[in-house]
Coordinates of N, CA, C and O in Angstrom, one line a residue:
E46 N 120.8 80.0 72.1 CA 121.5 80.0 73.4 C 121.6 81.4 74.0 O 121.8 82.3 73.3
K47 N 121.3 81.4 75.2 CA 121.3 82.7 75.9 C 122.2 82.6 77.2 O 122.5 81.5 77.6
N48 N 122.5 83.7 77.8 CA 123.2 83.7 79.1 C 122.2 84.0 80.2 O 121.4 84.9 80.1
L49 N 122.3 83.2 81.2 CA 121.4 83.4 82.4 C 122.3 83.7 83.6 O 123.5 83.3 83.6
Q50 N 121.7 84.3 84.6 CA 122.4 84.5 85.9 C 121.3 84.7 86.9 O 120.3 85.4 86.7
Y51 N 121.5 83.9 88.0 CA 120.6 84.1 89.2 C 121.5 84.6 90.3 O 122.6 84.1 90.5
R52 N 121.0 85.6 91.0 CA 121.7 86.1 92.2 C 120.7 86.7 93.2 O 119.6 87.1 92.7
Q53 N 121.1 86.8 94.4 CA 120.2 87.4 95.4 C 120.9 88.0 96.6 O 122.0 87.4 97.0
R54 N 120.4 89.0 97.1 CA 120.9 89.6 98.3 C 120.1 89.0 99.5 O 119.1 88.4 99.3
P55 N 120.6 89.3 100.8 CA 119.7 89.0 101.9 C 118.4 89.8 101.8 O 118.3 90.6 101.0
E56 N 117.6 89.6 102.8 CA 116.3 90.3 102.8 C 116.4 91.8 103.0 O 115.7 92.4 103.8
T57 N 117.3 92.4 102.3 CA 117.5 93.9 102.2 C 118.2 94.2 100.9 O 119.1 93.5 100.5
H58 N 117.7 95.2 100.2 CA 118.3 95.6 99.0 C 119.6 96.5 99.1 O 120.1 96.9 98.1
M59 N 120.0 96.7 100.3 CA 121.1 97.5 100.6 C 122.4 96.7 100.8 O 123.5 97.2 100.9
A60 N 122.3 95.4 100.8 CA 123.4 94.5 101.1 C 124.0 94.0 99.7 O 123.3 94.0 98.7
P61 N 125.2 93.5 99.7 CA 125.7 92.9 98.5 C 125.1 91.6 98.2 O 124.4 91.0 99.1
Y62 N 125.3 91.1 97.0 CA 124.7 89.8 96.7 C 125.5 88.7 97.5 O 126.7 88.7 97.5
F63 N 124.7 87.8 98.1 CA 125.3 86.7 98.9 C 125.5 85.5 98.1 O 126.4 84.7 98.3
V64 N 124.6 85.2 97.1 CA 124.6 84.1 96.3 C 124.5 84.6 94.8 O 123.8 85.5 94.5
D65 N 125.3 83.9 94.0 CA 125.4 84.4 92.6 C 125.9 83.3 91.7 O 127.0 82.7 91.9
T66 N 125.2 82.9 90.7 CA 125.6 81.8 89.8 C 126.7 82.3 88.8 O 127.3 81.5 88.2
G67 N 126.8 83.6 88.6 CA 127.6 84.1 87.5 C 126.8 83.9 86.2 O 125.8 83.1 86.2
S68 N 127.3 84.4 85.2 CA 126.6 84.2 83.9 C 127.0 82.9 83.3 O 128.2 82.5 83.3
F69 N 126.0 82.1 82.8 CA 126.3 80.8 82.2 C 125.4 80.6 81.0 O 124.3 81.2 80.9
A70 N 125.8 79.8 80.0 CA 125.0 79.6 78.8 C 123.9 78.6 79.1 O 124.1 77.6 79.8
A71 N 122.8 78.9 78.5 CA 121.6 78.0 78.7 C 120.7 78.1 77.4 O 120.6 79.2 76.8
D72 N 120.0 77.0 77.1 CA 119.1 77.1 76.0 C 117.8 77.7 76.5 O 117.1 78.5 75.8
N73 N 117.3 77.3 77.7 CA 116.1 77.8 78.2 C 116.0 77.4 79.7 O 116.7 76.6 80.2
A74 N 115.0 78.1 80.4 CA 114.7 77.8 81.8 C 113.2 77.7 82.0 O 112.5 78.5 81.4
H75 N 112.8 76.8 82.8 CA 111.4 76.6 83.1 C 111.2 76.9 84.6 O 111.9 76.3 85.4
L76 N 110.3 77.8 84.9 CA 110.1 78.2 86.3 C 108.7 77.6 86.7 O 107.8 77.7 86.0
L77 N 108.7 77.1 87.9 CA 107.5 76.6 88.5 C 107.4 77.1 89.9 O 108.3 77.0 90.7
G78 N 106.3 77.7 90.3 CA 106.1 78.3 91.6 C 104.8 77.9 92.2 O 103.8 77.8 91.5
Y79 N 104.8 77.8 93.5 CA 103.6 77.5 94.3 C 103.5 78.6 95.4 O 104.5 78.8 96.1
E80 N 102.4 79.2 95.6 CA 102.2 80.2 96.6 C 100.9 80.1 97.3 O 99.9 79.7 96.7
T81 N 100.9 80.3 98.6 CA 99.7 80.3 99.3 C 99.7 81.3 100.4 O 100.7 81.8 100.8
A82 N 98.5 81.7 100.8 CA 98.4 82.7 101.9 C 97.1 82.4 102.7 O 96.1 82.0 102.1
L83 N 97.1 82.8 103.9 CA 95.9 82.6 104.8 C 95.9 83.8 105.7 O 96.9 84.2 106.3
V84 N 94.7 84.4 105.8 CA 94.4 85.5 106.7 C 93.3 85.0 107.6 O 92.2 84.6 107.2
Y85 N 93.6 85.0 108.9 CA 92.6 84.6 109.9 C 92.6 85.7 111.0 O 93.4 85.7 111.9
G86 N 91.7 86.7 110.8 CA 91.7 87.8 111.7 C 93.0 88.6 111.6 O 93.5 88.9 110.5
P87 N 93.6 88.8 112.8 CA 94.9 89.6 112.8 C 96.1 88.7 112.4 O 97.2 89.3 112.2
L88 N 95.9 87.4 112.2 CA 97.0 86.5 111.9 C 97.1 86.3 110.4 O 96.1 86.1 109.7
S89 N 98.3 86.4 109.8 CA 98.5 86.2 108.4 C 99.7 85.3 108.2 O 100.7 85.4 108.8
L90 N 99.5 84.2 107.4 CA 100.5 83.3 107.0 C 100.7 83.3 105.5 O 99.7 83.4 104.8
Q91 N 101.9 83.2 105.0 CA 102.1 83.2 103.6 C 103.4 82.4 103.3 O 104.3 82.4 104.1
G92 N 103.4 81.7 102.1 CA 104.6 81.0 101.8 C 104.7 80.8 100.3 O 103.7 80.9 99.6
E93 N 105.9 80.5 99.8 CA 106.1 80.3 98.4 C 107.2 79.3 98.2 O 108.2 79.3 98.9
F94 N 107.1 78.5 97.2 CA 108.2 77.6 96.8 C 108.4 77.7 95.3 O 107.4 77.7 94.5
T95 N 109.6 78.0 94.8 CA 109.9 78.2 93.4 C 111.0 77.3 92.9 O 112.0 77.1 93.7
Q96 N 110.9 76.8 91.7 CA 111.9 75.9 91.2 C 112.3 76.5 89.8 O 111.4 77.0 89.1
S97 N 113.5 76.3 89.4 CA 114.0 76.7 88.1 C 114.7 75.5 87.5 O 115.7 75.0 88.0
F98 N 114.2 75.0 86.4 CA 114.8 73.9 85.6 C 115.5 74.5 84.4 O 114.8 75.0 83.5
V99 N 116.8 74.4 84.4 CA 117.6 75.1 83.3 C 118.2 74.0 82.4 O 118.9 73.2 82.8
N100 N 117.8 74.2 81.1 CA 118.3 73.3 80.1 C 119.6 74.0 79.5 O 119.4 75.1 78.9
R101 N 120.7 73.4 79.7 CA 122.0 74.0 79.2 C 122.3 73.5 77.8 O 121.7 72.5 77.3
S102 N 123.3 74.1 77.2 CA 123.7 73.7 75.9 C 124.3 72.3 75.9 O 124.6 71.8 76.9
E103 N 124.3 71.7 74.7 CA 124.8 70.3 74.6 C 126.2 70.2 75.2 O 127.0 71.1 75.2
G104 N 126.4 69.1 75.9 CA 127.6 68.8 76.6 C 127.7 69.3 78.0 O 128.6 68.9 78.7
Q105 N 126.8 70.2 78.4 CA 126.8 70.7 79.7 C 125.5 70.1 80.4 O 124.5 70.0 79.8
G106 N 125.7 69.7 81.6 CA 124.5 69.1 82.3 C 123.5 70.2 82.7 O 123.8 71.3 83.0
D107 N 122.2 69.7 82.6 CA 121.1 70.6 83.0 C 121.3 70.9 84.5 O 121.8 70.0 85.3
V108 N 120.8 72.0 85.0 CA 120.8 72.3 86.4 C 119.5 72.7 87.0 O 118.5 73.1 86.2
Y109 N 119.4 72.6 88.3 CA 118.1 72.8 89.0 C 118.4 73.7 90.2 O 119.3 73.5 91.0
F110 N 117.6 74.8 90.3 CA 117.7 75.7 91.5 C 116.4 75.8 92.2 O 115.3 75.6 91.5
Q111 N 116.4 76.1 93.5 CA 115.1 76.2 94.2 C 115.2 77.3 95.3 O 116.3 77.6 95.8
G112 N 114.1 77.8 95.7 CA 114.0 78.7 96.8 C 112.6 78.7 97.4 O 111.6 78.2 96.8
A113 N 112.5 79.2 98.6 CA 111.2 79.1 99.3 C 111.3 80.2 100.4 O 112.3 80.6 100.9
Y114 N 110.1 80.6 100.9 CA 110.0 81.4 102.1 C 108.6 81.1 102.8 O 107.7 80.6 102.2
A115 N 108.6 81.4 104.1 CA 107.4 81.3 104.9 C 107.4 82.5 105.8 O 108.4 82.8 106.4
S116 N 106.3 83.2 105.8 CA 106.2 84.3 106.7 C 104.9 84.3 107.5 O 103.9 83.7 107.1
M117 N 105.0 85.0 108.6 CA 103.8 85.1 109.5 C 103.8 86.5 110.1 O 104.8 87.1 110.4
S118 N 102.6 87.1 110.2 CA 102.5 88.4 110.9 C 101.2 88.4 111.7 O 100.3 87.6 111.5
Y119 N 101.2 89.3 112.7 CA 100.1 89.4 113.6 C 99.9 90.8 114.0 O 100.9 91.5 114.4
F120 N 98.7 91.3 113.9 CA 98.4 92.7 114.2 C 98.0 92.8 115.7 O 97.0 92.2 116.1
L121 N 98.8 93.4 116.5 CA 98.6 93.6 117.9 C 97.4 94.4 118.2 O 96.8 94.3 119.3
T122 N 97.0 95.3 117.3 CA 95.9 96.2 117.5 C 94.6 95.7 116.8 O 93.6 96.4 116.7
G123 N 94.6 94.5 116.3 CA 93.4 93.8 115.8 C 93.1 94.0 114.3 O 92.1 93.4 113.8
E124 N 93.9 94.7 113.5 CA 93.6 94.9 112.1 C 93.9 93.5 111.4 O 94.3 92.6 111.9
H125 N 93.6 93.5 110.1 CA 93.9 92.4 109.2 C 94.3 92.8 107.8 O 94.1 94.0 107.5
R126 N 95.0 92.0 107.2 CA 95.4 92.3 105.8 C 94.2 92.0 104.8 O 93.5 91.0 105.0
N127 N 94.0 92.9 103.9 CA 93.0 92.7 102.9 C 93.5 92.2 101.6 O 94.5 92.7 101.1
Y128 N 92.9 91.2 101.1 CA 93.3 90.6 99.8 C 92.4 91.0 98.7 O 91.2 90.9 98.8
K129 N 93.0 91.4 97.6 CA 92.3 91.8 96.4 C 92.4 90.7 95.4 O 93.4 90.5 94.7
K130 N 91.3 90.0 95.2 CA 91.3 88.8 94.3 C 91.6 89.3 92.8 O 92.2 88.6 92.1
S131 N 91.0 90.5 92.5 CA 91.2 91.0 91.1 C 92.7 91.2 90.7 O 93.1 91.1 89.6
K132 N 93.5 91.6 91.7 CA 94.9 91.8 91.5 C 95.8 90.7 91.9 O 97.0 90.7 91.6
G133 N 95.3 89.8 92.7 CA 96.1 88.7 93.2 C 97.1 89.2 94.2 O 98.2 88.6 94.3
S134 N 96.8 90.2 95.0 CA 97.8 90.7 96.0 C 97.0 91.3 97.2 O 95.8 91.6 97.1
F135 N 97.8 91.6 98.2 CA 97.3 92.3 99.4 C 97.2 93.8 99.1 O 98.1 94.3 98.5
S136 N 96.2 94.4 99.7 CA 96.1 95.9 99.5 C 96.6 96.5 100.8 O 97.0 95.8 101.8
R137 N 96.5 97.8 100.9 CA 97.0 98.6 102.0 C 96.3 98.3 103.3 O 95.1 97.9 103.3
V138 N 97.0 98.4 104.4 CA 96.4 98.2 105.7 C 95.7 99.5 106.2 O 96.3 100.6 106.0
K139 N 94.5 99.4 106.7 CA 93.8 100.6 107.2 C 93.7 100.4 108.7 O 92.9 99.6 109.2
P140 N 94.4 101.2 109.5 CA 94.3 101.1 110.9 C 92.8 101.4 111.4 O 92.1 102.2 110.8
R141 N 92.4 100.7 112.5 CA 91.1 101.0 113.1 C 91.0 102.4 113.5 O 90.0 103.1 113.4
K142 N 92.1 102.9 114.1 CA 92.2 104.3 114.5 C 93.6 104.9 114.1 O 94.6 104.3 114.5
N143 N 93.6 105.9 113.2 CA 94.8 106.5 112.7 C 95.6 107.0 113.9 O 95.0 107.4 114.9
F144 N 96.9 107.1 113.8 CA 97.7 107.6 114.9 C 97.4 109.1 115.1 O 97.3 109.9 114.1
S145 N 97.1 109.5 116.3 CA 96.8 110.9 116.6 C 97.0 111.2 118.1 O 96.5 110.5 118.9
F146 N 97.8 112.3 118.4 CA 98.0 112.7 119.8 C 96.7 113.2 120.3 O 96.3 112.9 121.5
K147 N 95.9 113.9 119.5 CA 94.7 114.6 120.0 C 93.6 113.6 120.3 O 92.9 113.6 121.3
R148 N 93.4 112.6 119.3 CA 92.3 111.6 119.5 C 92.7 110.3 120.1 O 91.9 109.4 120.3
G149 N 94.0 110.2 120.4 CA 94.4 109.0 121.1 C 94.5 107.8 120.3 O 94.6 106.7 120.8
G150 N 94.6 107.9 119.0 CA 94.7 106.8 118.1 C 96.1 106.2 118.1 O 97.1 107.0 118.0
L151 N 96.3 104.9 118.1 CA 97.6 104.3 118.1 C 98.1 103.9 116.7 O 99.3 103.6 116.6
G152 N 97.2 104.0 115.7 CA 97.6 103.4 114.4 C 97.5 101.9 114.5 O 96.9 101.3 115.4
A153 N 98.1 101.2 113.6 CA 98.1 99.7 113.6 C 99.5 99.2 113.9 O 100.5 99.7 113.3
W154 N 99.7 98.3 114.7 CA 101.0 97.7 115.1 C 101.0 96.2 114.7 O 100.1 95.5 115.0
E155 N 102.0 95.9 113.9 CA 102.1 94.5 113.4 C 103.5 93.9 113.7 O 104.5 94.6 113.5
I156 N 103.6 92.7 114.2 CA 104.8 92.0 114.3 C 104.9 90.9 113.2 O 103.9 90.4 112.8
A157 N 106.1 90.7 112.7 CA 106.2 89.8 111.6 C 107.5 89.0 111.7 O 108.5 89.4 112.3
S158 N 107.5 87.8 111.1 CA 108.7 87.0 111.0 C 108.7 86.3 109.6 O 107.7 86.1 109.0
R159 N 109.9 86.0 109.1 CA 110.0 85.4 107.8 C 111.3 84.5 107.8 O 112.3 84.9 108.3
Y160 N 111.2 83.3 107.2 CA 112.3 82.5 106.9 C 112.4 82.3 105.4 O 111.4 82.0 104.7
S161 N 113.6 82.5 104.8 CA 113.7 82.3 103.4 C 115.0 81.5 103.1 O 115.9 81.5 103.9
Y162 N 114.9 80.7 102.0 CA 116.0 79.8 101.6 C 116.2 79.8 100.1 O 115.2 79.9 99.4
L163 N 117.4 79.9 99.6 CA 117.7 79.9 98.2 C 118.9 79.0 98.0 O 120.0 79.2 98.6
D164 N 118.8 78.0 97.0 CA 119.8 77.1 96.7 C 120.2 77.4 95.2 O 119.4 77.0 94.3
L165 N 121.3 78.0 94.9 CA 121.8 78.2 93.6 C 123.1 77.4 93.3 O 124.0 77.9 92.7
K166 N 123.1 76.2 93.8 CA 124.2 75.3 93.7 C 123.8 74.0 93.1 O 123.0 73.3 93.7
D167 N 124.2 73.7 91.9 CA 123.9 72.4 91.3 C 125.0 72.1 90.2 O 125.3 73.0 89.4
G168 N 125.4 70.9 90.1 CA 126.4 70.5 89.1 C 127.7 71.4 89.2 O 128.2 71.5 90.3
D169 N 128.1 72.0 88.1 CA 129.3 72.8 88.1 C 129.0 74.3 88.4 O 129.9 75.1 88.4
I170 N 127.7 74.6 88.7 CA 127.3 75.9 89.0 C 127.3 76.0 90.6 O 126.6 75.4 91.3
L171 N 128.2 76.9 91.1 CA 128.4 77.0 92.5 C 128.0 78.3 93.0 O 128.8 79.1 93.6
G172 N 126.8 78.7 92.8 CA 126.2 80.0 93.2 C 126.0 80.2 94.7 O 125.9 81.3 95.2
G173 N 126.0 79.1 95.4 CA 125.8 79.2 96.9 C 124.4 78.9 97.4 O 123.5 78.8 96.6
I174 N 124.3 78.7 98.7 CA 123.1 78.4 99.4 C 123.0 79.5 100.5 O 123.9 79.7 101.3
M175 N 121.8 80.1 100.5 CA 121.6 81.2 101.5 C 120.3 81.0 102.2 O 119.3 80.6 101.6
S176 N 120.3 81.3 103.5 CA 119.1 81.3 104.3 C 119.0 82.6 105.1 O 120.1 83.1 105.6
D177 N 117.8 83.1 105.3 CA 117.6 84.3 106.1 C 116.5 84.1 107.1 O 115.5 83.5 106.8
V178 N 116.7 84.7 108.3 CA 115.6 84.8 109.3 C 115.4 86.3 109.5 O 116.4 87.1 109.7
T179 N 114.2 86.8 109.4 CA 113.9 88.2 109.5 C 112.8 88.3 110.6 O 111.8 87.6 110.6
L180 N 113.0 89.3 111.5 CA 112.0 89.7 112.5 C 111.7 91.1 112.3 O 112.7 91.9 112.1
G181 N 110.5 91.5 112.3 CA 110.1 92.9 112.1 C 108.9 93.4 112.9 O 108.2 92.6 113.4
I182 N 108.9 94.7 112.9 CA 107.7 95.4 113.5 C 107.3 96.5 112.5 O 108.2 97.2 112.0
N183 N 106.0 96.6 112.3 CA 105.5 97.7 111.4 C 104.5 98.5 112.2 O 103.7 98.0 112.9
W184 N 104.6 99.8 112.0 CA 103.7 100.8 112.6 C 103.0 101.5 111.5 O 103.7 102.3 110.8
Y185 N 101.7 101.3 111.3 CA 101.0 101.9 110.3 C 100.3 103.1 110.9 O 99.3 103.0 111.7
L186 N 100.8 104.3 110.7 CA 100.3 105.5 111.3 C 98.9 105.9 110.7 O 98.0 106.3 111.5
N187 N 98.7 105.6 109.4 CA 97.4 105.8 108.7 C 97.5 104.9 107.5 O 98.6 104.3 107.2
P188 N 96.5 104.9 106.6 CA 96.6 104.0 105.4 C 97.7 104.4 104.5 O 98.0 103.6 103.6
N189 N 98.3 105.6 104.6 CA 99.3 106.0 103.6 C 100.7 106.1 104.2 O 101.6 106.4 103.4
M190 N 100.9 105.7 105.4 CA 102.2 105.9 106.0 C 102.5 104.8 107.0 O 101.7 104.5 107.9
R191 N 103.7 104.2 106.9 CA 104.1 103.3 107.9 C 105.6 103.4 108.2 O 106.4 103.8 107.3
I192 N 106.0 103.0 109.4 CA 107.4 102.9 109.8 C 107.7 101.5 110.0 O 107.0 100.8 110.8
M193 N 108.8 101.0 109.4 CA 109.2 99.6 109.5 C 110.5 99.4 110.2 O 111.4 100.2 109.9
G194 N 110.7 98.4 111.0 CA 112.0 98.0 111.5 C 112.2 96.5 111.3 O 111.3 95.8 111.7
N195 N 113.3 96.2 110.8 CA 113.6 94.7 110.5 C 115.0 94.4 111.0 O 116.0 95.2 110.9
Y196 N 115.1 93.2 111.6 CA 116.4 92.6 111.9 C 116.5 91.4 111.0 O 115.6 90.5 111.0
V197 N 117.6 91.3 110.3 CA 117.8 90.1 109.4 C 119.1 89.4 109.7 O 120.1 90.1 109.9
H198 N 119.0 88.1 109.9 CA 120.2 87.3 110.1 C 120.3 86.5 108.8 O 119.5 85.6 108.5
A199 N 121.3 86.8 108.0 CA 121.5 86.1 106.7 C 122.7 85.2 106.8 O 123.8 85.6 107.4
N200 N 122.6 84.0 106.3 CA 123.7 83.0 106.3 C 124.0 82.4 104.9 O 123.0 82.0 104.3
R201 N 125.2 82.5 104.5 CA 125.6 81.8 103.3 C 126.4 80.5 103.7 O 127.4 80.6 104.4
N202 N 125.8 79.4 103.4 CA 126.4 78.1 103.8 C 127.9 78.0 103.4 O 128.3 78.3 102.3
G203 N 128.7 77.7 104.4 CA 130.2 77.5 104.2 C 131.0 78.8 104.1 O 132.2 78.7 103.9
V204 N 130.3 79.9 104.1 CA 131.0 81.2 103.9 C 130.9 82.1 105.2 O 131.9 82.5 105.7
G205 N 129.7 82.3 105.6 CA 129.6 83.2 106.8 C 128.2 83.8 106.9 O 127.3 83.4 106.1
S206 N 128.0 84.7 107.8 CA 126.7 85.3 108.0 C 126.8 86.8 108.2 O 127.9 87.3 108.4
A207 N 125.7 87.4 108.2 CA 125.6 88.9 108.4 C 124.4 89.2 109.2 O 123.3 88.5 109.1
D208 N 124.5 90.2 110.1 CA 123.3 90.6 110.9 C 123.0 92.1 110.4 O 123.9 92.9 110.4
I209 N 121.8 92.3 110.1 CA 121.4 93.6 109.5 C 120.2 94.1 110.2 O 119.2 93.4 110.5
F210 N 120.3 95.4 110.6 CA 119.1 96.1 111.2 C 118.8 97.3 110.3 O 119.7 98.0 109.9
Q211 N 117.6 97.4 109.8 CA 117.2 98.5 109.0 C 115.8 99.0 109.3 O 115.0 98.3 109.8
T212 N 115.6 100.3 109.1 CA 114.4 100.9 109.3 C 114.0 101.6 108.0 O 114.8 101.9 107.1
R213 N 112.7 101.8 107.8 CA 112.2 102.5 106.6 C 110.9 103.2 106.9 O 110.1 102.7 107.6
L214 N 110.8 104.4 106.4 CA 109.6 105.2 106.4 C 109.0 105.1 105.0 O 109.6 105.5 104.1
Q215 N 107.8 104.7 104.9 CA 107.1 104.5 103.7 C 105.9 105.4 103.6 O 105.0 105.4 104.5
V216 N 105.8 106.2 102.5 CA 104.7 107.1 102.3 C 104.1 106.6 100.9 O 104.8 106.6 100.0
D217 N 102.8 106.3 100.9 CA 102.2 105.7 99.7 C 100.9 106.5 99.4 O 100.1 106.7 100.3
F218 N 100.8 107.1 98.2 CA 99.7 107.9 97.8 C 98.8 107.1 96.9 O 99.2 106.3 96.1

């Protein structure tokens, strides 16, 4: 017997946890996930559905949790996301023209949206249900630097919502 806990913040790691099962006893958990992605020129679509089947100790009912997201992005400047089959992930974006005042390069501009859903409520576990809508813009100055801006509307069913605006400068070597 082990203790498990599932919890999640809105689509920002600077916010408090909106949904939380608290610690509970369980014998084991089985996770099942499905993920897909499509890149068609400057358009990118991606989604995932995850399930957790938790077998609890005798006398307690088993519980089931689920979550999903769907995202879409589009490069206004014509770039595309590169997928590395060997790693099973996307690699860095390389702008057609790096940002430069002298050479007139704009860098790469991407608009994005995402919807996510998480249900941590089943049986006597009342961790909550949360959904997020995120709208974002990314400016890739060059392959190693980007500036991101996101607006997140997070909602916890029956409790309330939060609106979050965040920016980030990312430097990657």
